[in-house]
XYZ file of N, CA and C in Angstrom:
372
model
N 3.642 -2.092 -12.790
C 4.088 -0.838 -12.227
C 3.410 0.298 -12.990
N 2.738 1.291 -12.277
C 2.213 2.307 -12.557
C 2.782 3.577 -11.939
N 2.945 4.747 -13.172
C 3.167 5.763 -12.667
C 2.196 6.597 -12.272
N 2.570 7.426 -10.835
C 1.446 8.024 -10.337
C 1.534 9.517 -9.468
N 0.796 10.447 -9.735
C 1.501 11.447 -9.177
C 0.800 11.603 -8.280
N 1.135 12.380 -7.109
C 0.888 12.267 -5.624
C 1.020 13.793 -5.276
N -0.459 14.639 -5.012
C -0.668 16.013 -4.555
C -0.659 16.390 -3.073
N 0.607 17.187 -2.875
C 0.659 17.811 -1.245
C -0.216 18.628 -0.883
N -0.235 18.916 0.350
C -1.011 19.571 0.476
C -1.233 21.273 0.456
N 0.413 21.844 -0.041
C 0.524 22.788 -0.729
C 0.299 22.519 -1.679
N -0.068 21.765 -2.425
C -0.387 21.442 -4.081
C 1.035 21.357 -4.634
N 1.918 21.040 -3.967
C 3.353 20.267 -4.637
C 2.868 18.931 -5.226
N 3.391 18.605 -6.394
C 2.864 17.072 -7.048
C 4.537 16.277 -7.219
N 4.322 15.293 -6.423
C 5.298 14.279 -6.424
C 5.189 13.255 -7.382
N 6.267 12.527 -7.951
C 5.877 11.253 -8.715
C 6.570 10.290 -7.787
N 5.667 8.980 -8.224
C 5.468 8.099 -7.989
C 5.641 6.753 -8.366
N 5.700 5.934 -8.290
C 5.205 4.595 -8.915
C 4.512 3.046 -8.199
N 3.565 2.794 -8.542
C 2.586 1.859 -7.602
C 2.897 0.610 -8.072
N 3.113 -0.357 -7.402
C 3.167 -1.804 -7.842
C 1.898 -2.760 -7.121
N 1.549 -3.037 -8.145
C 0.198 -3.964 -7.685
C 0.502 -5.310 -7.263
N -0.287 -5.685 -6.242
C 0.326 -6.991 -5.779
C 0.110 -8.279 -6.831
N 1.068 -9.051 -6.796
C 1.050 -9.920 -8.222
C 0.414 -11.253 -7.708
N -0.384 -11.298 -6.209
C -1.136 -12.644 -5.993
C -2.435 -12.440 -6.175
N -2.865 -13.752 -5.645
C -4.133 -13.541 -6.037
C -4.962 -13.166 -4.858
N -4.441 -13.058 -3.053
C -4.813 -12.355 -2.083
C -3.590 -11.380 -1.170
N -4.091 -10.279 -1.466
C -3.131 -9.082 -1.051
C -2.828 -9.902 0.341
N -1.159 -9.117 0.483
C -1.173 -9.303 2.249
C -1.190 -7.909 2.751
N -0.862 -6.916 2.358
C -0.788 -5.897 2.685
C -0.429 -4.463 1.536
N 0.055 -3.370 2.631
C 0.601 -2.097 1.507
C 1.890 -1.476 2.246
N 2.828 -1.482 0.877
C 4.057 -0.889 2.013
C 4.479 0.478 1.116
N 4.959 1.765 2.133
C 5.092 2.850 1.388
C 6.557 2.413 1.511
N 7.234 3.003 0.652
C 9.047 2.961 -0.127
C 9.290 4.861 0.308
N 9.646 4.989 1.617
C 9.879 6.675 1.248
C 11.649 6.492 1.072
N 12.034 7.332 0.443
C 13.586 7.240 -0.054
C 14.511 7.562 0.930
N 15.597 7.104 0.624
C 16.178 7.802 1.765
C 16.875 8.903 1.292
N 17.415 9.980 2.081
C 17.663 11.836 1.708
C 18.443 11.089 0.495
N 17.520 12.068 -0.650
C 18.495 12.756 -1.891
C 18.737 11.464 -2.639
N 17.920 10.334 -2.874
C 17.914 9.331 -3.410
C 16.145 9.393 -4.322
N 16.335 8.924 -5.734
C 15.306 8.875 -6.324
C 14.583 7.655 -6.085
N 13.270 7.262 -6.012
C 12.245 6.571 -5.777
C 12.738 5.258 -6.861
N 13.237 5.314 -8.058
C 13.459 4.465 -9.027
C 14.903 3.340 -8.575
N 15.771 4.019 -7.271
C 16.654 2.748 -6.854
C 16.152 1.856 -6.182
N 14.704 2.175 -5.709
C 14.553 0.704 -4.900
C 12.821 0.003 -5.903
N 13.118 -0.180 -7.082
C 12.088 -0.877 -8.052
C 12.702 -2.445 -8.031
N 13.604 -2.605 -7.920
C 13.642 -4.254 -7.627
C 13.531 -4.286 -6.242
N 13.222 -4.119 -5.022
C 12.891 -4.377 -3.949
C 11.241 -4.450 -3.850
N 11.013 -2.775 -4.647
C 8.928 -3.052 -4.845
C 8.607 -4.353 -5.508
N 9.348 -4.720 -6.537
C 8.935 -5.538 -7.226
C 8.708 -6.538 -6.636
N 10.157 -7.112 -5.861
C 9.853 -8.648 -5.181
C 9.091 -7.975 -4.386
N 8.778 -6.970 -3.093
C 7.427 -7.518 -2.520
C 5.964 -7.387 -3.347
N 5.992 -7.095 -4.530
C 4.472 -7.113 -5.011
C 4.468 -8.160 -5.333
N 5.550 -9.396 -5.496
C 5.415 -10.697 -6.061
C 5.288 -11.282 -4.733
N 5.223 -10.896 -3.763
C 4.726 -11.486 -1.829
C 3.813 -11.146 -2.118
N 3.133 -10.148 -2.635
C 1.095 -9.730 -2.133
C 0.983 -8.782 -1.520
N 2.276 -7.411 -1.576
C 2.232 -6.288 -0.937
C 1.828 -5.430 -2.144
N 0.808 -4.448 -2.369
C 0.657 -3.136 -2.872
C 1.517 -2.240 -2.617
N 2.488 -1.473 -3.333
C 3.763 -1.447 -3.076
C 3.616 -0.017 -3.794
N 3.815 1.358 -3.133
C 4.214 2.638 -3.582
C 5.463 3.054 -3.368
N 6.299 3.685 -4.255
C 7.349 4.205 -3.908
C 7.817 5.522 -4.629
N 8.458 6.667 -3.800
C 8.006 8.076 -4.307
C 9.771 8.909 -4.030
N 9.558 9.836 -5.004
C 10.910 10.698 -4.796
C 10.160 12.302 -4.145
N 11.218 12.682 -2.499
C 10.742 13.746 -2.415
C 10.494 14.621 -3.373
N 10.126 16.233 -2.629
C 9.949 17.290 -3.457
C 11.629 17.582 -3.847
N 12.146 18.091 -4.928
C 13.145 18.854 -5.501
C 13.946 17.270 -6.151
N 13.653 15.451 -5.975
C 14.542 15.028 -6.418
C 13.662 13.755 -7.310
N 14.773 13.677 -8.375
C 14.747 13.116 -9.582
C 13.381 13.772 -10.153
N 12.263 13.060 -10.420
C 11.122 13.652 -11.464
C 10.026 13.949 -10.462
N 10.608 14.335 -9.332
C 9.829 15.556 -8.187
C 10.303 16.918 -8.060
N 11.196 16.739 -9.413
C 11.941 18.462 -9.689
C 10.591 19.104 -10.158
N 10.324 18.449 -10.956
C 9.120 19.182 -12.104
C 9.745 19.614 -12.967
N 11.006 19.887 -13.057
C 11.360 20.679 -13.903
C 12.006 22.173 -13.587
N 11.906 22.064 -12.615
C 12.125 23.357 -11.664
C 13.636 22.976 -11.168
N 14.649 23.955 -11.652
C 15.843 24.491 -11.490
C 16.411 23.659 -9.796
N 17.229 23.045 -9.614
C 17.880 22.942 -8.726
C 17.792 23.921 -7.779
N 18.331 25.108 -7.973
C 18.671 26.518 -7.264
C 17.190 27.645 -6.881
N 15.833 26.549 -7.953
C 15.057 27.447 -7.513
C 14.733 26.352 -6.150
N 14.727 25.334 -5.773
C 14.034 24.504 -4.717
C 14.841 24.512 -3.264
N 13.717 25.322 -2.459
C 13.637 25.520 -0.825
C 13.327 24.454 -0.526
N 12.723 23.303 -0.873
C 12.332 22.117 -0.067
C 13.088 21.392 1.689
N 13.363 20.982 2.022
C 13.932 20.686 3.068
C 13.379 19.382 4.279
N 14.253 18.945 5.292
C 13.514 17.354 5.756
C 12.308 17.662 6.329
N 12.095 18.961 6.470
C 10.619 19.374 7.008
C 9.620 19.304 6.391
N 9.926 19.542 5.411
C 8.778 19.612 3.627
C 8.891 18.508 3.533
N 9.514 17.755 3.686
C 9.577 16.223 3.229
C 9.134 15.554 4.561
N 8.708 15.366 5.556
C 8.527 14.986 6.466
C 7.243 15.074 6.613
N 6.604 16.640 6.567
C 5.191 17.198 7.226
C 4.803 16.843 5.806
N 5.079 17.113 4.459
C 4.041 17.462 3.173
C 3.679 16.018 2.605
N 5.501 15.693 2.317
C 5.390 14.779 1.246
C 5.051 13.379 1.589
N 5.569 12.984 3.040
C 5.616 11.521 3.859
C 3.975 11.339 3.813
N 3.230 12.278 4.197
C 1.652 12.324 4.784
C 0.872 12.213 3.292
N 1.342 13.104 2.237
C 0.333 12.947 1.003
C 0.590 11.169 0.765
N 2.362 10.678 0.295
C 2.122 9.243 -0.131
C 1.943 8.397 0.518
N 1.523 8.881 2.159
C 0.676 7.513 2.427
C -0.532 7.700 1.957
N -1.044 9.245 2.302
C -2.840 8.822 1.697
C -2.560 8.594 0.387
N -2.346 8.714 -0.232
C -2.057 8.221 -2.136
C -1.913 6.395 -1.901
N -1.264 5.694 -1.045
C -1.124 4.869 -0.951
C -2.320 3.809 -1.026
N -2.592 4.574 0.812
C -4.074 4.220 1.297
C -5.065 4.166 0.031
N -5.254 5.421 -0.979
C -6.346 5.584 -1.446
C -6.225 4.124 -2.683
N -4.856 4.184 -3.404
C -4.726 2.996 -4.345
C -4.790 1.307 -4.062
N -5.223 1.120 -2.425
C -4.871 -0.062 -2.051
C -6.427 0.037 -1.062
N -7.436 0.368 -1.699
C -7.981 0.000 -0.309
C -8.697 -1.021 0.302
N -8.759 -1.340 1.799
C -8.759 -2.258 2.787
C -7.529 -3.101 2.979
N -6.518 -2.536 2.255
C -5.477 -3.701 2.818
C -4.509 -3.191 3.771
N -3.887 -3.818 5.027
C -3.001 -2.828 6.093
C -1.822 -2.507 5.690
N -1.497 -1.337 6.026
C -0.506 -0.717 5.990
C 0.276 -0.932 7.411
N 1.686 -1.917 7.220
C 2.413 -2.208 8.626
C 3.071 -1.215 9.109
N 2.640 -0.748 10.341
C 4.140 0.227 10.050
C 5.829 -0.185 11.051
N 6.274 0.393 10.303
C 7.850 0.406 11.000
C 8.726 1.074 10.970
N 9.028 1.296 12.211
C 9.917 2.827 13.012
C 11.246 2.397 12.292
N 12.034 3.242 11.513
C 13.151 3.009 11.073
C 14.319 4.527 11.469
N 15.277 4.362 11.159
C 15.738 5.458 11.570
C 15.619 6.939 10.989
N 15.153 6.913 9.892
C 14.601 7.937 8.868
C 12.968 8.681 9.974
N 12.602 7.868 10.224
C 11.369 7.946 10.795
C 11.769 8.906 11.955
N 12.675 8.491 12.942
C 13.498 8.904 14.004
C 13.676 10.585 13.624
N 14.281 10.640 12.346
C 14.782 12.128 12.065
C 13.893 13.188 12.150
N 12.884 12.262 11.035
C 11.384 13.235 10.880
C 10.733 13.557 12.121
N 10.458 12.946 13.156
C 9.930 12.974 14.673
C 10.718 13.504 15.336
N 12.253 14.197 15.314
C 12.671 15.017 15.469
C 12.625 16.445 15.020
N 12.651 16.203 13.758
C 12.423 17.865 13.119
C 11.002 17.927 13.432
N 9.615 17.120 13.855
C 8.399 18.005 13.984
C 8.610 18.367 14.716
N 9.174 17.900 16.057
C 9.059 18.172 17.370
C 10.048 19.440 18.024
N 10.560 19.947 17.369
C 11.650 20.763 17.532
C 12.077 21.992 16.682
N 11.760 21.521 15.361
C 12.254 22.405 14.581
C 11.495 23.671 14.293
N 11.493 24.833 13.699
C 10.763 26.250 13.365
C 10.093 26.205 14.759
């Protein structure tokens, strides 16, 4: 497990952590996005067992939570599921992509996914 920080494209920097796949032929890369207001560090025994399957395995805390504060005050952070949707979802896949490359990234519609494809489509 490697820590890794991950630049938006406002230049917000997220942390991270990458798990390298522990076989000896990758099967793939799976991104870990959190679910609201949960830090990236509750689901490290889930990365773990799949990097011990042969998944390249990232997993990240939005902007404003756990050590995606920066350091920055609770009360100063506007962030919101939009910032987290449009900024942060899009930088850690390419961060993903870039630490894993040629291996596929599966994807799967979950209900989190659902929310975000609501707020682009609708929201501001």
């Amino acid at each position: 497990m490697e820590k890794t920080i991950i630049t938006c494209d406002d230049g917000y920097r997220l942390t991270g952590h990458f798990f390298r796949p522990a076989t000896d032929v990758p099967r793939g890369a799976v991104l870990i996005a959190p679910a609201t207001g949960f830090r990236h560090q509750v689901y490290f025994s889930f990365a773990t067992w799949l990097s011990e399957q042969g998944f390249a395995v990232l997993a990240f805390s939005n902007r404003g939570i756990g050590d995606s504060r920066n350091g920055i005050p609770l009360a100063e952070i506007s962030s919101d599921l939009v910032d987290w949707g449009t900024l942060d979802l899009p930088a850690a896949l390419e961060k993903l992509v870039a630490l894993s490359p040629g291996l596929p990234v599966p994807q799967r519609r979950s209900l989190m996914t659902i929310h975000y494809t609501f707020f682009l489509l609708f929201w501001r």
